[in-house]
């Protein structure tokens, strides 16, 4: 079983994430490439929330193929193209994860390969 670490001697996380997640030695790891908010039919929602849902739905499909679920995610690296997208991204992200939440980094970047993309998410998952 993974274990969250949020030491009392340092500032608590700014949002709903863990400072660290410890993975036991008997777990296998999955490293998912960054997923964009694009559906199988090539449609891209115009808003950060819609794109974030698709990112996590795509990640969920990848995890499912590996016999894992979003509950196995230990780390999230996410990128948004504008500070205005932070609240929408975080609200959707938080709806996909229970406690303890994964370790997480969220960065604002200048853009993605296609102009319509505003969110990209990559994860690391661990399972027995």
mmCIF file of C-alpha atoms in Angstrom:
data_model
loop_
_atom_site.group_PDB
_atom_site.id
_atom_site.type_symbol
_atom_site.label_atom_id
_atom_site.label_comp_id
_atom_site.label_asym_id
_atom_site.label_seq_id
_atom_site.Cartn_x
_atom_site.Cartn_y
_atom_site.Cartn_z
ATOM 1 C CA UNK A 1 0.000 0.000 0.000
ATOM 2 C CA UNK A 2 1.308 3.467 -0.857
ATOM 3 C CA UNK A 3 1.783 5.997 1.912
ATOM 4 C CA UNK A 4 1.321 9.773 1.821
ATOM 5 C CA UNK A 5 3.842 12.082 3.474
ATOM 6 C CA UNK A 6 2.912 15.607 4.508
ATOM 7 C CA UNK A 7 5.304 16.491 7.362
ATOM 8 C CA UNK A 8 3.997 18.760 10.087
ATOM 9 C CA UNK A 9 7.179 20.850 10.089
ATOM 10 C CA UNK A 10 6.658 22.285 6.600
ATOM 11 C CA UNK A 11 3.886 24.368 5.068
ATOM 12 C CA UNK A 12 0.829 22.271 4.137
ATOM 13 C CA UNK A 13 0.059 21.892 0.426
ATOM 14 C CA UNK A 14 -1.524 24.899 -1.300
ATOM 15 C CA UNK A 15 -4.325 22.729 -2.708
ATOM 16 C CA UNK A 16 -5.539 19.136 -2.489
ATOM 17 C CA UNK A 17 -2.363 17.139 -3.090
ATOM 18 C CA UNK A 18 0.220 15.293 -0.992
ATOM 19 C CA UNK A 19 3.780 16.500 -0.603
ATOM 20 C CA UNK A 20 4.967 12.951 -1.326
ATOM 21 C CA UNK A 21 3.682 9.446 -1.943
ATOM 22 C CA UNK A 22 5.842 6.467 -1.002
ATOM 23 C CA UNK A 23 5.629 3.391 -3.230
ATOM 24 C CA UNK A 24 6.503 0.015 -1.657
ATOM 25 C CA UNK A 25 9.168 -2.091 -3.399
ATOM 26 C CA UNK A 26 6.705 -4.789 -4.538
ATOM 27 C CA UNK A 27 4.724 -2.408 -6.792
ATOM 28 C CA UNK A 28 4.972 -2.047 -10.545
ATOM 29 C CA UNK A 29 5.106 1.467 -12.008
ATOM 30 C CA UNK A 30 3.348 2.973 -15.012
ATOM 31 C CA UNK A 31 4.527 6.250 -16.550
ATOM 32 C CA UNK A 32 1.833 7.798 -18.740
ATOM 33 C CA UNK A 33 2.742 10.352 -21.385
ATOM 34 C CA UNK A 34 1.065 13.727 -21.251
ATOM 35 C CA UNK A 35 -2.573 13.516 -22.297
ATOM 36 C CA UNK A 36 -4.383 16.382 -23.968
ATOM 37 C CA UNK A 37 -8.077 17.199 -23.832
ATOM 38 C CA UNK A 38 -8.943 15.611 -27.145
ATOM 39 C CA UNK A 39 -11.632 12.990 -27.737
ATOM 40 C CA UNK A 40 -11.315 9.917 -29.973
ATOM 41 C CA UNK A 41 -13.296 11.784 -32.647
ATOM 42 C CA UNK A 42 -10.732 14.649 -32.550
ATOM 43 C CA UNK A 43 -13.086 17.095 -30.801
ATOM 44 C CA UNK A 44 -11.525 19.464 -28.275
ATOM 45 C CA UNK A 45 -13.668 21.202 -25.646
ATOM 46 C CA UNK A 46 -13.182 24.971 -25.578
ATOM 47 C CA UNK A 47 -12.881 25.180 -21.778
ATOM 48 C CA UNK A 48 -10.269 23.987 -19.295
ATOM 49 C CA UNK A 49 -12.792 21.890 -17.378
ATOM 50 C CA UNK A 50 -13.849 19.918 -20.445
ATOM 51 C CA UNK A 51 -10.261 19.386 -21.541
ATOM 52 C CA UNK A 52 -9.230 18.320 -18.028
ATOM 53 C CA UNK A 53 -12.046 15.740 -17.910
ATOM 54 C CA UNK A 54 -10.857 14.300 -21.216
ATOM 55 C CA UNK A 55 -7.243 14.234 -19.982
ATOM 56 C CA UNK A 56 -8.226 12.202 -16.922
ATOM 57 C CA UNK A 57 -10.649 10.015 -18.900
ATOM 58 C CA UNK A 58 -7.837 9.222 -21.369
ATOM 59 C CA UNK A 59 -5.471 8.497 -18.467
ATOM 60 C CA UNK A 60 -8.130 6.264 -16.917
ATOM 61 C CA UNK A 61 -8.346 4.265 -20.169
ATOM 62 C CA UNK A 62 -4.554 3.850 -20.227
ATOM 63 C CA UNK A 63 -4.545 2.712 -16.604
ATOM 64 C CA UNK A 64 -7.415 0.305 -17.256
ATOM 65 C CA UNK A 65 -5.445 -1.349 -20.041
ATOM 66 C CA UNK A 66 -2.625 -1.894 -17.530
ATOM 67 C CA UNK A 67 -5.004 -3.301 -14.911
ATOM 68 C CA UNK A 68 -4.876 -0.117 -12.825
ATOM 69 C CA UNK A 69 -7.257 2.704 -11.883
ATOM 70 C CA UNK A 70 -6.967 6.374 -10.992
ATOM 71 C CA UNK A 71 -6.713 5.221 -7.357
ATOM 72 C CA UNK A 72 -3.232 3.922 -8.281
ATOM 73 C CA UNK A 73 -1.963 7.352 -9.396
ATOM 74 C CA UNK A 74 0.870 8.506 -7.133
ATOM 75 C CA UNK A 75 2.029 11.594 -9.056
ATOM 76 C CA UNK A 76 0.433 14.128 -11.387
ATOM 77 C CA UNK A 77 2.309 16.624 -13.542
ATOM 78 C CA UNK A 78 -0.114 19.082 -15.109
ATOM 79 C CA UNK A 79 0.314 22.053 -17.389
ATOM 80 C CA UNK A 80 -2.140 24.845 -18.205
ATOM 81 C CA UNK A 81 -1.608 27.641 -20.704
ATOM 82 C CA UNK A 82 -2.985 30.461 -18.546
ATOM 83 C CA UNK A 83 -3.456 31.252 -14.873
ATOM 84 C CA UNK A 84 -7.198 31.610 -15.590
ATOM 85 C CA UNK A 85 -7.363 27.831 -16.209
ATOM 86 C CA UNK A 86 -6.078 26.909 -12.722
ATOM 87 C CA UNK A 87 -9.439 26.869 -10.876
ATOM 88 C CA UNK A 88 -11.196 24.805 -13.545
ATOM 89 C CA UNK A 89 -8.332 22.329 -13.740
ATOM 90 C CA UNK A 90 -8.095 21.937 -9.953
ATOM 91 C CA UNK A 91 -11.848 21.483 -9.491
ATOM 92 C CA UNK A 92 -11.967 18.692 -12.063
ATOM 93 C CA UNK A 93 -8.719 17.083 -10.835
ATOM 94 C CA UNK A 94 -10.032 16.997 -7.275
ATOM 95 C CA UNK A 95 -13.238 15.263 -8.409
ATOM 96 C CA UNK A 96 -11.212 12.320 -9.767
ATOM 97 C CA UNK A 97 -9.122 11.565 -6.663
ATOM 98 C CA UNK A 98 -9.880 10.498 -3.096
ATOM 99 C CA UNK A 99 -7.707 10.824 0.005
ATOM 100 C CA UNK A 100 -4.830 10.836 0.207
ATOM 101 C CA UNK A 101 -4.482 12.718 -3.058
ATOM 102 C CA UNK A 102 -1.452 12.074 -5.299
ATOM 103 C CA UNK A 103 1.672 14.180 -5.214
ATOM 104 C CA UNK A 104 1.199 16.897 -7.808
ATOM 105 C CA UNK A 105 2.893 19.695 -9.718
ATOM 106 C CA UNK A 106 0.924 22.261 -11.700
ATOM 107 C CA UNK A 107 2.705 24.629 -14.074
ATOM 108 C CA UNK A 108 1.673 27.481 -16.338
ATOM 109 C CA UNK A 109 3.262 27.119 -19.777
ATOM 110 C CA UNK A 110 3.288 29.334 -22.847
ATOM 111 C CA UNK A 111 1.291 26.892 -24.976
ATOM 112 C CA UNK A 112 0.971 23.468 -26.548
ATOM 113 C CA UNK A 113 1.467 21.941 -30.000
ATOM 114 C CA UNK A 114 -1.989 23.084 -31.102
ATOM 115 C CA UNK A 115 -3.465 26.424 -30.113
ATOM 116 C CA UNK A 116 -6.811 25.021 -28.909
ATOM 117 C CA UNK A 117 -5.199 22.947 -26.147
ATOM 118 C CA UNK A 118 -5.145 24.597 -22.712
ATOM 119 C CA UNK A 119 -4.403 21.605 -20.434
ATOM 120 C CA UNK A 120 -2.032 18.625 -20.502
ATOM 121 C CA UNK A 121 -1.708 15.984 -17.775
ATOM 122 C CA UNK A 122 0.775 13.178 -17.212
ATOM 123 C CA UNK A 123 0.819 10.697 -14.347
ATOM 124 C CA UNK A 124 2.822 8.019 -12.610
ATOM 125 C CA UNK A 125 0.839 5.119 -11.170
ATOM 126 C CA UNK A 126 1.886 2.262 -8.901
ATOM 127 C CA UNK A 127 0.093 -1.003 -8.157
ATOM 128 C CA UNK A 128 0.985 -4.423 -6.717
#
